[in-house]
mmCIF file of C-alpha atoms in Angstrom:
data_model
loop_
_atom_site.group_PDB
_atom_site.id
_atom_site.type_symbol
_atom_site.label_atom_id
_atom_site.label_comp_id
_atom_site.label_asym_id
_atom_site.label_seq_id
_atom_site.Cartn_x
_atom_site.Cartn_y
_atom_site.Cartn_z
ATOM 1 C CA UNK A 1 44.085 95.228 185.452
ATOM 2 C CA UNK A 2 42.029 92.915 182.786
ATOM 3 C CA UNK A 3 40.982 89.618 184.315
ATOM 4 C CA UNK A 4 40.245 87.247 181.644
ATOM 5 C CA UNK A 5 36.741 85.479 181.728
ATOM 6 C CA UNK A 6 38.041 81.844 182.060
ATOM 7 C CA UNK A 7 39.988 82.996 185.043
ATOM 8 C CA UNK A 8 36.855 83.674 186.708
ATOM 9 C CA UNK A 9 35.053 80.474 185.770
ATOM 10 C CA UNK A 10 37.888 78.675 187.325
ATOM 11 C CA UNK A 11 37.716 80.679 190.225
ATOM 12 C CA UNK A 12 34.109 79.929 190.395
ATOM 13 C CA UNK A 13 34.945 76.220 190.009
ATOM 14 C CA UNK A 14 37.453 76.280 192.688
ATOM 15 C CA UNK A 15 35.150 77.703 195.118
ATOM 16 C CA UNK A 16 32.576 75.269 194.872
ATOM 17 C CA UNK A 17 35.067 72.447 195.119
ATOM 18 C CA UNK A 18 36.005 73.989 198.616
ATOM 19 C CA UNK A 19 32.494 74.367 199.664
ATOM 20 C CA UNK A 20 31.602 70.862 198.500
ATOM 21 C CA UNK A 21 34.956 69.030 200.573
ATOM 22 C CA UNK A 22 33.259 70.629 203.826
ATOM 23 C CA UNK A 23 29.989 68.587 203.269
ATOM 24 C CA UNK A 24 29.313 64.934 203.606
ATOM 25 C CA UNK A 25 29.565 61.957 200.988
ATOM 26 C CA UNK A 26 27.013 63.320 198.449
ATOM 27 C CA UNK A 27 28.784 66.664 198.307
ATOM 28 C CA UNK A 28 32.369 64.524 197.796
ATOM 29 C CA UNK A 29 31.137 62.553 195.016
ATOM 30 C CA UNK A 30 30.174 66.179 193.157
ATOM 31 C CA UNK A 31 33.689 66.943 193.954
ATOM 32 C CA UNK A 32 35.133 64.008 192.055
ATOM 33 C CA UNK A 33 32.655 64.782 189.238
ATOM 34 C CA UNK A 34 33.958 68.245 189.376
ATOM 35 C CA UNK A 35 37.337 67.221 189.220
ATOM 36 C CA UNK A 36 36.676 64.871 186.613
ATOM 37 C CA UNK A 37 35.351 67.796 184.464
ATOM 38 C CA UNK A 38 38.517 69.839 184.817
ATOM 39 C CA UNK A 39 40.818 67.396 183.968
ATOM 40 C CA UNK A 40 39.190 66.975 180.609
ATOM 41 C CA UNK A 41 39.429 71.038 179.973
ATOM 42 C CA UNK A 42 42.532 72.373 177.871
ATOM 43 C CA UNK A 43 42.944 75.409 179.896
ATOM 44 C CA UNK A 44 45.385 76.938 176.807
ATOM 45 C CA UNK A 45 42.579 76.135 174.413
ATOM 46 C CA UNK A 46 40.261 77.980 176.779
ATOM 47 C CA UNK A 47 42.515 80.848 177.170
ATOM 48 C CA UNK A 48 42.529 81.349 173.580
ATOM 49 C CA UNK A 49 38.957 82.520 173.621
ATOM 50 C CA UNK A 50 40.177 85.547 175.078
ATOM 51 C CA UNK A 51 42.842 86.692 172.999
ATOM 52 C CA UNK A 52 42.711 89.167 170.364
ATOM 53 C CA UNK A 53 43.174 87.822 166.323
ATOM 54 C CA UNK A 54 46.659 86.777 165.907
ATOM 55 C CA UNK A 55 46.835 89.447 163.044
ATOM 56 C CA UNK A 56 49.705 91.523 162.962
ATOM 57 C CA UNK A 57 51.454 94.062 160.687
ATOM 58 C CA UNK A 58 54.198 92.809 157.789
ATOM 59 C CA UNK A 59 56.302 95.855 158.171
ATOM 60 C CA UNK A 60 58.433 97.688 160.843
ATOM 61 C CA UNK A 61 56.600 100.631 160.090
ATOM 62 C CA UNK A 62 53.315 98.858 160.747
ATOM 63 C CA UNK A 63 54.615 97.856 164.114
ATOM 64 C CA UNK A 64 55.647 101.460 164.602
ATOM 65 C CA UNK A 65 59.254 100.513 164.881
ATOM 66 C CA UNK A 66 62.500 101.431 163.314
ATOM 67 C CA UNK A 67 65.992 100.986 163.708
ATOM 68 C CA UNK A 68 67.681 104.153 164.606
ATOM 69 C CA UNK A 69 71.229 105.362 163.445
ATOM 70 C CA UNK A 70 73.200 103.301 166.220
ATOM 71 C CA UNK A 71 71.232 100.347 164.897
ATOM 72 C CA UNK A 72 68.882 99.939 167.791
ATOM 73 C CA UNK A 73 65.624 98.886 167.264
ATOM 74 C CA UNK A 74 63.271 101.882 168.703
ATOM 75 C CA UNK A 75 59.577 102.848 168.662
ATOM 76 C CA UNK A 76 58.882 105.475 166.288
ATOM 77 C CA UNK A 77 56.561 107.557 168.607
ATOM 78 C CA UNK A 78 58.056 107.041 171.937
ATOM 79 C CA UNK A 79 61.957 106.079 171.253
ATOM 80 C CA UNK A 80 61.729 103.002 173.646
ATOM 81 C CA UNK A 81 63.049 99.916 172.983
ATOM 82 C CA UNK A 82 60.676 96.777 171.830
ATOM 83 C CA UNK A 83 58.541 95.768 174.680
ATOM 84 C CA UNK A 84 57.394 92.081 174.669
ATOM 85 C CA UNK A 85 54.679 92.348 177.025
ATOM 86 C CA UNK A 86 52.759 94.436 174.733
ATOM 87 C CA UNK A 87 49.365 93.013 176.375
ATOM 88 C CA UNK A 88 49.195 92.330 179.904
ATOM 89 C CA UNK A 89 48.329 88.195 180.413
ATOM 90 C CA UNK A 90 48.381 87.411 177.128
ATOM 91 C CA UNK A 91 51.676 85.770 177.055
ATOM 92 C CA UNK A 92 50.936 83.423 173.832
ATOM 93 C CA UNK A 93 49.660 86.373 172.033
ATOM 94 C CA UNK A 94 52.746 88.640 172.961
ATOM 95 C CA UNK A 95 54.864 85.577 171.893
ATOM 96 C CA UNK A 96 53.365 85.243 168.378
ATOM 97 C CA UNK A 97 53.663 88.926 167.793
ATOM 98 C CA UNK A 98 57.156 89.165 168.918
ATOM 99 C CA UNK A 99 57.646 86.028 166.054
ATOM 100 C CA UNK A 100 55.876 88.254 163.632
ATOM 101 C CA UNK A 101 58.291 91.166 164.387
ATOM 102 C CA UNK A 102 61.057 88.536 163.873
ATOM 103 C CA UNK A 103 60.313 87.359 160.639
ATOM 104 C CA UNK A 104 59.739 91.137 159.363
ATOM 105 C CA UNK A 105 63.398 91.453 161.022
ATOM 106 C CA UNK A 106 65.019 88.425 158.627
ATOM 107 C CA UNK A 107 63.740 90.214 155.774
ATOM 108 C CA UNK A 108 65.267 93.680 156.841
ATOM 109 C CA UNK A 109 69.055 92.063 157.262
ATOM 110 C CA UNK A 110 68.296 90.172 153.904
ATOM 111 C CA UNK A 111 67.928 93.838 152.099
ATOM 112 C CA UNK A 112 71.159 95.030 154.519
ATOM 113 C CA UNK A 113 73.347 91.707 153.094
ATOM 114 C CA UNK A 114 72.250 92.896 149.471
ATOM 115 C CA UNK A 115 72.126 97.087 149.881
ATOM 116 C CA UNK A 116 75.067 97.327 152.281
ATOM 117 C CA UNK A 117 77.513 94.571 152.086
ATOM 118 C CA UNK A 118 76.519 94.284 148.398
ATOM 119 C CA UNK A 119 76.194 90.938 148.844
ATOM 120 C CA UNK A 120 74.339 88.997 145.993
ATOM 121 C CA UNK A 121 71.438 86.248 146.657
ATOM 122 C CA UNK A 122 72.331 82.542 144.850
ATOM 123 C CA UNK A 123 69.161 80.042 144.797
ATOM 124 C CA UNK A 124 69.885 76.281 145.485
ATOM 125 C CA UNK A 125 69.554 73.641 144.574
ATOM 126 C CA UNK A 126 71.489 75.182 141.487
ATOM 127 C CA UNK A 127 69.408 72.679 139.346
ATOM 128 C CA UNK A 128 66.310 73.296 140.560
ATOM 129 C CA UNK A 129 63.087 72.566 138.473
ATOM 130 C CA UNK A 130 60.267 75.275 138.117
ATOM 131 C CA UNK A 131 58.237 74.969 141.260
ATOM 132 C CA UNK A 132 61.032 73.281 143.319
ATOM 133 C CA UNK A 133 60.987 74.425 146.650
ATOM 134 C CA UNK A 134 64.488 76.433 146.454
ATOM 135 C CA UNK A 135 66.403 78.016 149.452
ATOM 136 C CA UNK A 136 69.371 80.564 148.858
ATOM 137 C CA UNK A 137 72.880 81.832 150.390
ATOM 138 C CA UNK A 138 74.683 85.127 150.036
ATOM 139 C CA UNK A 139 77.865 85.942 148.902
ATOM 140 C CA UNK A 140 80.340 88.564 147.747
ATOM 141 C CA UNK A 141 81.032 89.319 143.674
ATOM 142 C CA UNK A 142 84.441 87.853 143.987
ATOM 143 C CA UNK A 143 83.387 84.618 146.291
ATOM 144 C CA UNK A 144 84.174 82.151 143.292
ATOM 145 C CA UNK A 145 86.873 84.238 141.871
ATOM 146 C CA UNK A 146 89.100 85.474 145.095
ATOM 147 C CA UNK A 147 92.134 83.724 144.196
ATOM 148 C CA UNK A 148 93.589 84.445 147.795
ATOM 149 C CA UNK A 149 91.311 84.233 150.569
ATOM 150 C CA UNK A 150 87.304 83.598 151.263
ATOM 151 C CA UNK A 151 85.551 83.910 154.841
ATOM 152 C CA UNK A 152 82.549 81.364 155.201
ATOM 153 C CA UNK A 153 79.946 82.385 157.674
ATOM 154 C CA UNK A 154 77.696 79.496 159.422
ATOM 155 C CA UNK A 155 75.018 80.705 161.925
ATOM 156 C CA UNK A 156 73.575 78.398 164.635
ATOM 157 C CA UNK A 157 70.271 76.548 164.845
ATOM 158 C CA UNK A 158 66.477 78.027 165.650
ATOM 159 C CA UNK A 159 64.856 80.857 163.908
ATOM 160 C CA UNK A 160 67.902 82.803 162.598
ATOM 161 C CA UNK A 161 68.733 83.206 158.837
ATOM 162 C CA UNK A 162 71.510 84.280 156.673
ATOM 163 C CA UNK A 163 73.222 87.362 158.014
ATOM 164 C CA UNK A 164 72.176 86.928 161.603
ATOM 165 C CA UNK A 165 73.638 85.621 164.823
ATOM 166 C CA UNK A 166 70.961 86.040 167.207
ATOM 167 C CA UNK A 167 67.206 87.471 166.820
ATOM 168 C CA UNK A 168 67.011 88.523 170.453
ATOM 169 C CA UNK A 169 70.244 90.593 170.185
ATOM 170 C CA UNK A 170 68.878 92.383 167.195
ATOM 171 C CA UNK A 171 65.732 93.387 168.708
ATOM 172 C CA UNK A 172 66.834 94.011 172.029
ATOM 173 C CA UNK A 173 70.424 95.284 171.569
ATOM 174 C CA UNK A 174 71.239 96.342 168.440
ATOM 175 C CA UNK A 175 71.996 94.914 164.505
ATOM 176 C CA UNK A 176 75.828 94.996 165.179
ATOM 177 C CA UNK A 177 75.707 92.795 168.077
ATOM 178 C CA UNK A 178 72.830 90.436 166.667
ATOM 179 C CA UNK A 179 73.725 90.290 162.866
ATOM 180 C CA UNK A 180 76.855 88.946 161.108
ATOM 181 C CA UNK A 181 77.483 92.626 159.230
ATOM 182 C CA UNK A 182 80.225 93.522 161.069
ATOM 183 C CA UNK A 183 82.086 90.449 160.067
ATOM 184 C CA UNK A 184 81.261 90.891 156.362
ATOM 185 C CA UNK A 185 82.058 94.292 156.043
ATOM 186 C CA UNK A 186 85.506 93.655 157.876
ATOM 187 C CA UNK A 187 86.128 90.916 155.470
ATOM 188 C CA UNK A 188 85.401 92.747 152.458
ATOM 189 C CA UNK A 189 87.686 95.719 153.549
ATOM 190 C CA UNK A 190 90.460 92.980 154.397
ATOM 191 C CA UNK A 191 90.215 91.467 150.903
ATOM 192 C CA UNK A 192 88.315 88.657 151.553
ATOM 193 C CA UNK A 193 85.588 87.032 149.217
ATOM 194 C CA UNK A 194 82.565 86.157 151.194
ATOM 195 C CA UNK A 195 80.116 83.318 151.560
ATOM 196 C CA UNK A 196 77.220 83.307 153.824
ATOM 197 C CA UNK A 197 75.377 80.132 154.718
ATOM 198 C CA UNK A 198 71.861 79.783 155.376
ATOM 199 C CA UNK A 199 71.471 76.361 157.190
ATOM 200 C CA UNK A 200 67.749 77.162 158.475
ATOM 201 C CA UNK A 201 66.079 77.727 155.430
ATOM 202 C CA UNK A 202 66.016 74.222 154.452
ATOM 203 C CA UNK A 203 62.209 74.048 153.713
ATOM 204 C CA UNK A 204 59.531 76.038 152.961
ATOM 205 C CA UNK A 205 55.741 75.778 154.585
ATOM 206 C CA UNK A 206 52.567 75.642 152.835
ATOM 207 C CA UNK A 207 48.890 75.198 153.974
ATOM 208 C CA UNK A 208 47.964 71.523 155.013
ATOM 209 C CA UNK A 209 45.058 71.251 152.754
ATOM 210 C CA UNK A 210 46.675 73.054 149.913
ATOM 211 C CA UNK A 211 49.751 70.163 150.322
ATOM 212 C CA UNK A 212 47.340 67.279 150.751
ATOM 213 C CA UNK A 213 45.702 68.117 147.408
ATOM 214 C CA UNK A 214 49.003 68.724 145.427
ATOM 215 C CA UNK A 215 50.254 65.147 146.951
ATOM 216 C CA UNK A 216 46.763 63.440 146.715
ATOM 217 C CA UNK A 217 46.957 60.273 144.487
ATOM 218 C CA UNK A 218 46.073 60.754 140.746
ATOM 219 C CA UNK A 219 41.973 60.019 140.524
ATOM 220 C CA UNK A 220 41.177 60.760 136.943
ATOM 221 C CA UNK A 221 40.418 57.248 136.080
ATOM 222 C CA UNK A 222 37.253 57.535 138.291
ATOM 223 C CA UNK A 223 34.043 58.290 136.819
ATOM 224 C CA UNK A 224 33.141 61.932 136.902
ATOM 225 C CA UNK A 225 30.091 61.502 139.049
ATOM 226 C CA UNK A 226 31.876 59.257 141.516
ATOM 227 C CA UNK A 227 34.686 62.170 141.675
ATOM 228 C CA UNK A 228 31.747 64.949 142.017
ATOM 229 C CA UNK A 229 30.409 63.074 144.582
ATOM 230 C CA UNK A 230 33.563 62.631 146.520
ATOM 231 C CA UNK A 231 34.367 66.059 146.265
ATOM 232 C CA UNK A 232 31.109 67.318 147.659
ATOM 233 C CA UNK A 233 31.665 64.893 150.353
ATOM 234 C CA UNK A 234 35.159 66.658 151.326
ATOM 235 C CA UNK A 235 34.177 69.799 151.043
ATOM 236 C CA UNK A 236 30.830 69.557 153.465
ATOM 237 C CA UNK A 237 33.036 67.419 156.125
ATOM 238 C CA UNK A 238 35.545 70.242 155.677
ATOM 239 C CA UNK A 239 32.949 72.509 156.393
ATOM 240 C CA UNK A 240 31.647 70.924 158.909
ATOM 241 C CA UNK A 241 35.090 70.674 160.833
ATOM 242 C CA UNK A 242 35.987 74.230 160.189
ATOM 243 C CA UNK A 243 32.933 75.642 162.183
ATOM 244 C CA UNK A 244 33.528 73.127 164.983
ATOM 245 C CA UNK A 245 37.395 74.414 164.967
ATOM 246 C CA UNK A 246 36.246 78.072 164.847
ATOM 247 C CA UNK A 247 33.553 77.547 167.539
ATOM 248 C CA UNK A 248 36.165 75.276 169.798
ATOM 249 C CA UNK A 249 39.185 77.415 169.016
ATOM 250 C CA UNK A 250 38.815 81.101 167.394
ATOM 251 C CA UNK A 251 42.433 81.495 167.553
ATOM 252 C CA UNK A 252 43.652 78.247 165.975
ATOM 253 C CA UNK A 253 46.598 78.692 163.433
ATOM 254 C CA UNK A 254 46.461 77.627 159.710
ATOM 255 C CA UNK A 255 47.819 74.158 159.833
ATOM 256 C CA UNK A 256 51.071 73.780 157.339
ATOM 257 C CA UNK A 257 53.450 70.705 156.016
ATOM 258 C CA UNK A 258 57.115 71.164 155.625
ATOM 259 C CA UNK A 259 58.321 70.841 151.963
ATOM 260 C CA UNK A 260 62.351 69.975 152.445
ATOM 261 C CA UNK A 261 64.626 71.964 150.165
ATOM 262 C CA UNK A 262 66.158 69.111 147.667
ATOM 263 C CA UNK A 263 70.038 68.386 147.917
ATOM 264 C CA UNK A 264 72.199 65.828 146.235
ATOM 265 C CA UNK A 265 73.318 62.985 148.044
ATOM 266 C CA UNK A 266 75.385 61.849 145.040
ATOM 267 C CA UNK A 267 78.529 62.619 146.620
ATOM 268 C CA UNK A 268 78.084 61.341 150.314
ATOM 269 C CA UNK A 269 80.565 58.798 150.764
ATOM 270 C CA UNK A 270 78.484 57.336 153.999
ATOM 271 C CA UNK A 271 75.334 58.067 155.565
ATOM 272 C CA UNK A 272 75.245 61.314 157.779
ATOM 273 C CA UNK A 273 75.135 60.756 161.654
ATOM 274 C CA UNK A 274 71.559 61.831 161.876
ATOM 275 C CA UNK A 275 68.187 59.828 161.479
ATOM 276 C CA UNK A 276 66.425 60.282 158.257
ATOM 277 C CA UNK A 277 64.368 58.467 155.883
ATOM 278 C CA UNK A 278 65.304 60.335 152.510
ATOM 279 C CA UNK A 279 68.559 61.762 153.044
ATOM 280 C CA UNK A 280 68.585 63.586 149.433
ATOM 281 C CA UNK A 281 65.141 64.958 150.205
ATOM 282 C CA UNK A 282 65.717 66.401 153.647
ATOM 283 C CA UNK A 283 67.628 69.427 153.805
ATOM 284 C CA UNK A 284 69.293 69.798 157.455
ATOM 285 C CA UNK A 285 71.569 72.178 158.271
ATOM 286 C CA UNK A 286 74.870 69.541 157.672
ATOM 287 C CA UNK A 287 73.535 68.758 154.344
ATOM 288 C CA UNK A 288 73.204 72.422 153.417
ATOM 289 C CA UNK A 289 76.847 72.875 154.449
ATOM 290 C CA UNK A 290 77.941 70.054 152.528
ATOM 291 C CA UNK A 291 75.854 71.046 149.470
ATOM 292 C CA UNK A 292 77.393 74.394 149.646
ATOM 293 C CA UNK A 293 80.823 72.962 149.661
ATOM 294 C CA UNK A 294 80.489 70.717 146.984
ATOM 295 C CA UNK A 295 79.084 73.324 144.790
ATOM 296 C CA UNK A 296 80.867 76.658 145.576
ATOM 297 C CA UNK A 297 83.381 76.588 148.226
ATOM 298 C CA UNK A 298 85.485 73.996 146.985
ATOM 299 C CA UNK A 299 85.243 75.238 143.528
ATOM 300 C CA UNK A 300 86.162 78.272 144.684
ATOM 301 C CA UNK A 301 89.596 79.991 143.258
ATOM 302 C CA UNK A 302 90.781 80.992 147.170
ATOM 303 C CA UNK A 303 93.539 79.265 147.930
ATOM 304 C CA UNK A 304 92.549 79.856 151.862
ATOM 305 C CA UNK A 305 89.288 79.307 152.945
ATOM 306 C CA UNK A 306 88.694 80.575 156.606
ATOM 307 C CA UNK A 307 85.042 79.410 158.558
ATOM 308 C CA UNK A 308 83.345 81.623 161.367
ATOM 309 C CA UNK A 309 81.076 78.748 162.733
ATOM 310 C CA UNK A 310 78.624 80.090 165.870
ATOM 311 C CA UNK A 311 76.719 77.261 167.981
ATOM 312 C CA UNK A 312 75.365 74.586 165.871
ATOM 313 C CA UNK A 313 76.990 75.824 162.917
ATOM 314 C CA UNK A 314 80.402 74.559 164.807
ATOM 315 C CA UNK A 315 78.546 70.841 164.546
ATOM 316 C CA UNK A 316 77.946 71.511 160.971
ATOM 317 C CA UNK A 317 81.262 72.152 160.091
ATOM 318 C CA UNK A 318 82.452 68.935 161.896
ATOM 319 C CA UNK A 319 80.022 66.662 159.883
ATOM 320 C CA UNK A 320 81.493 68.599 156.566
ATOM 321 C CA UNK A 321 84.853 67.514 157.839
ATOM 322 C CA UNK A 322 83.779 64.045 158.443
ATOM 323 C CA UNK A 323 82.096 63.950 155.076
ATOM 324 C CA UNK A 324 84.909 65.609 153.136
ATOM 325 C CA UNK A 325 87.734 65.358 155.336
ATOM 326 C CA UNK A 326 90.549 65.217 152.311
ATOM 327 C CA UNK A 327 89.141 68.160 150.623
ATOM 328 C CA UNK A 328 88.465 70.501 153.759
ATOM 329 C CA UNK A 329 92.260 69.882 154.854
ATOM 330 C CA UNK A 330 93.169 70.934 151.520
ATOM 331 C CA UNK A 331 91.645 74.294 151.387
ATOM 332 C CA UNK A 332 90.668 75.449 154.644
ATOM 333 C CA UNK A 333 93.223 77.122 156.638
ATOM 334 C CA UNK A 334 91.356 78.073 159.845
ATOM 335 C CA UNK A 335 88.188 78.088 161.475
ATOM 336 C CA UNK A 336 86.714 80.522 164.063
ATOM 337 C CA UNK A 337 84.040 78.685 166.619
ATOM 338 C CA UNK A 338 82.150 80.866 169.001
ATOM 339 C CA UNK A 339 80.442 78.227 171.391
ATOM 340 C CA UNK A 340 80.063 75.618 169.224
ATOM 341 C CA UNK A 341 77.987 72.808 169.759
ATOM 342 C CA UNK A 342 79.866 70.076 168.412
ATOM 343 C CA UNK A 343 80.905 67.056 169.861
ATOM 344 C CA UNK A 344 83.505 64.747 168.147
ATOM 345 C CA UNK A 345 82.824 61.466 170.362
ATOM 346 C CA UNK A 346 78.868 61.653 169.322
ATOM 347 C CA UNK A 347 79.789 62.782 165.742
ATOM 348 C CA UNK A 348 82.406 59.823 165.590
ATOM 349 C CA UNK A 349 85.214 62.184 164.262
ATOM 350 C CA UNK A 350 88.282 60.103 163.606
ATOM 351 C CA UNK A 351 91.551 60.528 164.907
ATOM 352 C CA UNK A 352 93.012 62.149 162.073
ATOM 353 C CA UNK A 353 90.083 65.048 162.109
ATOM 354 C CA UNK A 354 90.506 65.711 165.716
ATOM 355 C CA UNK A 355 94.342 66.436 165.409
ATOM 356 C CA UNK A 356 93.725 68.594 162.570
ATOM 357 C CA UNK A 357 90.996 70.317 164.438
ATOM 358 C CA UNK A 358 93.642 71.098 167.636
ATOM 359 C CA UNK A 359 96.046 72.597 165.029
ATOM 360 C CA UNK A 360 93.398 74.803 163.060
ATOM 361 C CA UNK A 361 90.625 75.272 165.236
ATOM 362 C CA UNK A 362 89.802 77.409 168.058
ATOM 363 C CA UNK A 363 86.461 77.530 169.925
ATOM 364 C CA UNK A 364 85.801 81.095 171.769
ATOM 365 C CA UNK A 365 82.944 80.503 174.504
ATOM 366 C CA UNK A 366 81.058 82.481 176.762
ATOM 367 C CA UNK A 367 83.350 83.200 179.874
ATOM 368 C CA UNK A 368 84.011 86.126 182.456
ATOM 369 C CA UNK A 369 87.846 85.474 181.857
ATOM 370 C CA UNK A 370 89.933 87.975 180.062
ATOM 371 C CA UNK A 371 89.779 87.456 176.498
ATOM 372 C CA UNK A 372 91.865 84.559 174.916
ATOM 373 C CA UNK A 373 92.259 82.991 178.356
ATOM 374 C CA UNK A 374 92.173 79.123 178.086
ATOM 375 C CA UNK A 375 89.080 77.807 178.967
ATOM 376 C CA UNK A 376 89.395 73.395 179.997
ATOM 377 C CA UNK A 377 87.515 71.052 177.674
ATOM 378 C CA UNK A 378 86.522 67.399 177.991
ATOM 379 C CA UNK A 379 86.779 66.791 174.456
ATOM 380 C CA UNK A 380 90.401 66.364 172.809
ATOM 381 C CA UNK A 381 89.642 68.338 169.677
ATOM 382 C CA UNK A 382 90.691 72.461 169.678
ATOM 383 C CA UNK A 383 91.433 74.581 172.123
ATOM 384 C CA UNK A 384 89.024 76.838 174.091
ATOM 385 C CA UNK A 385 89.567 80.241 174.990
ATOM 386 C CA UNK A 386 87.277 83.001 176.465
ATOM 387 C CA UNK A 387 85.258 85.420 174.593
ATOM 388 C CA UNK A 388 84.491 87.510 177.458
ATOM 389 C CA UNK A 389 80.912 88.693 176.645
ATOM 390 C CA UNK A 390 81.075 89.240 172.991
ATOM 391 C CA UNK A 391 82.387 87.158 169.879
ATOM 392 C CA UNK A 392 82.702 90.311 168.267
ATOM 393 C CA UNK A 393 86.069 90.949 168.962
ATOM 394 C CA UNK A 394 87.136 87.801 167.372
ATOM 395 C CA UNK A 395 90.590 88.554 165.223
ATOM 396 C CA UNK A 396 89.660 87.745 161.635
ATOM 397 C CA UNK A 397 92.844 85.605 160.570
#
């Protein structure tokens, strides 16, 4: 088994400390000095020096994985499931490898939404200017024109994106378990229009240095000689800093800054129950849901709208109700929640909203009880029933 060199260094230090502790006062002073030295060492930083480069393939084929006919992720050569601990004793490197694979799977699911489910990608904000950060959702061709019924899907928080319920299930189980594709296909077969929200795709990341240049104040009024001298100092400083960072931490990741997707706040009757500086410039999952409601769902021809919302998606729906109560009550027929994390007390949902939820919402929660068995709830909002081990058995209204 490979033992990283840093571990051997630590062992030598601890052995030295143990030997010194058996001596007199002088040795104890040396022990104190060693302890002080150890307290100044960042073990995580030192461990990175033994890591292979954080460079990973950008395709499934590059990872030597593919989805088989059952939708299971399998190694192309061995046929084995995905192995997280690809390199022993390198958890951080293995985690970064897992995340890189996850990003590829996100793009793969996007492709499936378009190619298998025949959904179209629609960019937001609808009035985005050239070069402005944008996000997108997916919808069926008849999402805005279907006069009868419309299905809206909202996933939870974290790394998942449009079309996914859980990345872990996609990688370790299969596409049917971890994606929204079975829901979408069945909804289309039963005559629904479909809109798939993308509430976690609410910002883009760019390298911090580029962002700083982009957001730096205009210095066009400065003399050319002064600007050149300042640029030279900045370049020299950056060169020294980069050299130091490379020596200190060879695997240091790129520093990035998040640019949030703009959403319109013009119709918000009151501030969302969140701590933000500029709501109109910070695309949160809740704001995303409200934006899609205002610009798409509320303007659709469907007489009956149905929601399926998982985990944090349930919280986003409740916030939508708080902000657009009359509109939601007029257009939404039923809501299927799965392991929703909403809280009507913390979100300050009024009595009329709680009454509507009791009649029109149901929260399927993880339970060992038989399907649809009533589960006790501490909140006076909607019924909670057992989803057994899988939310795939939910019945589409």
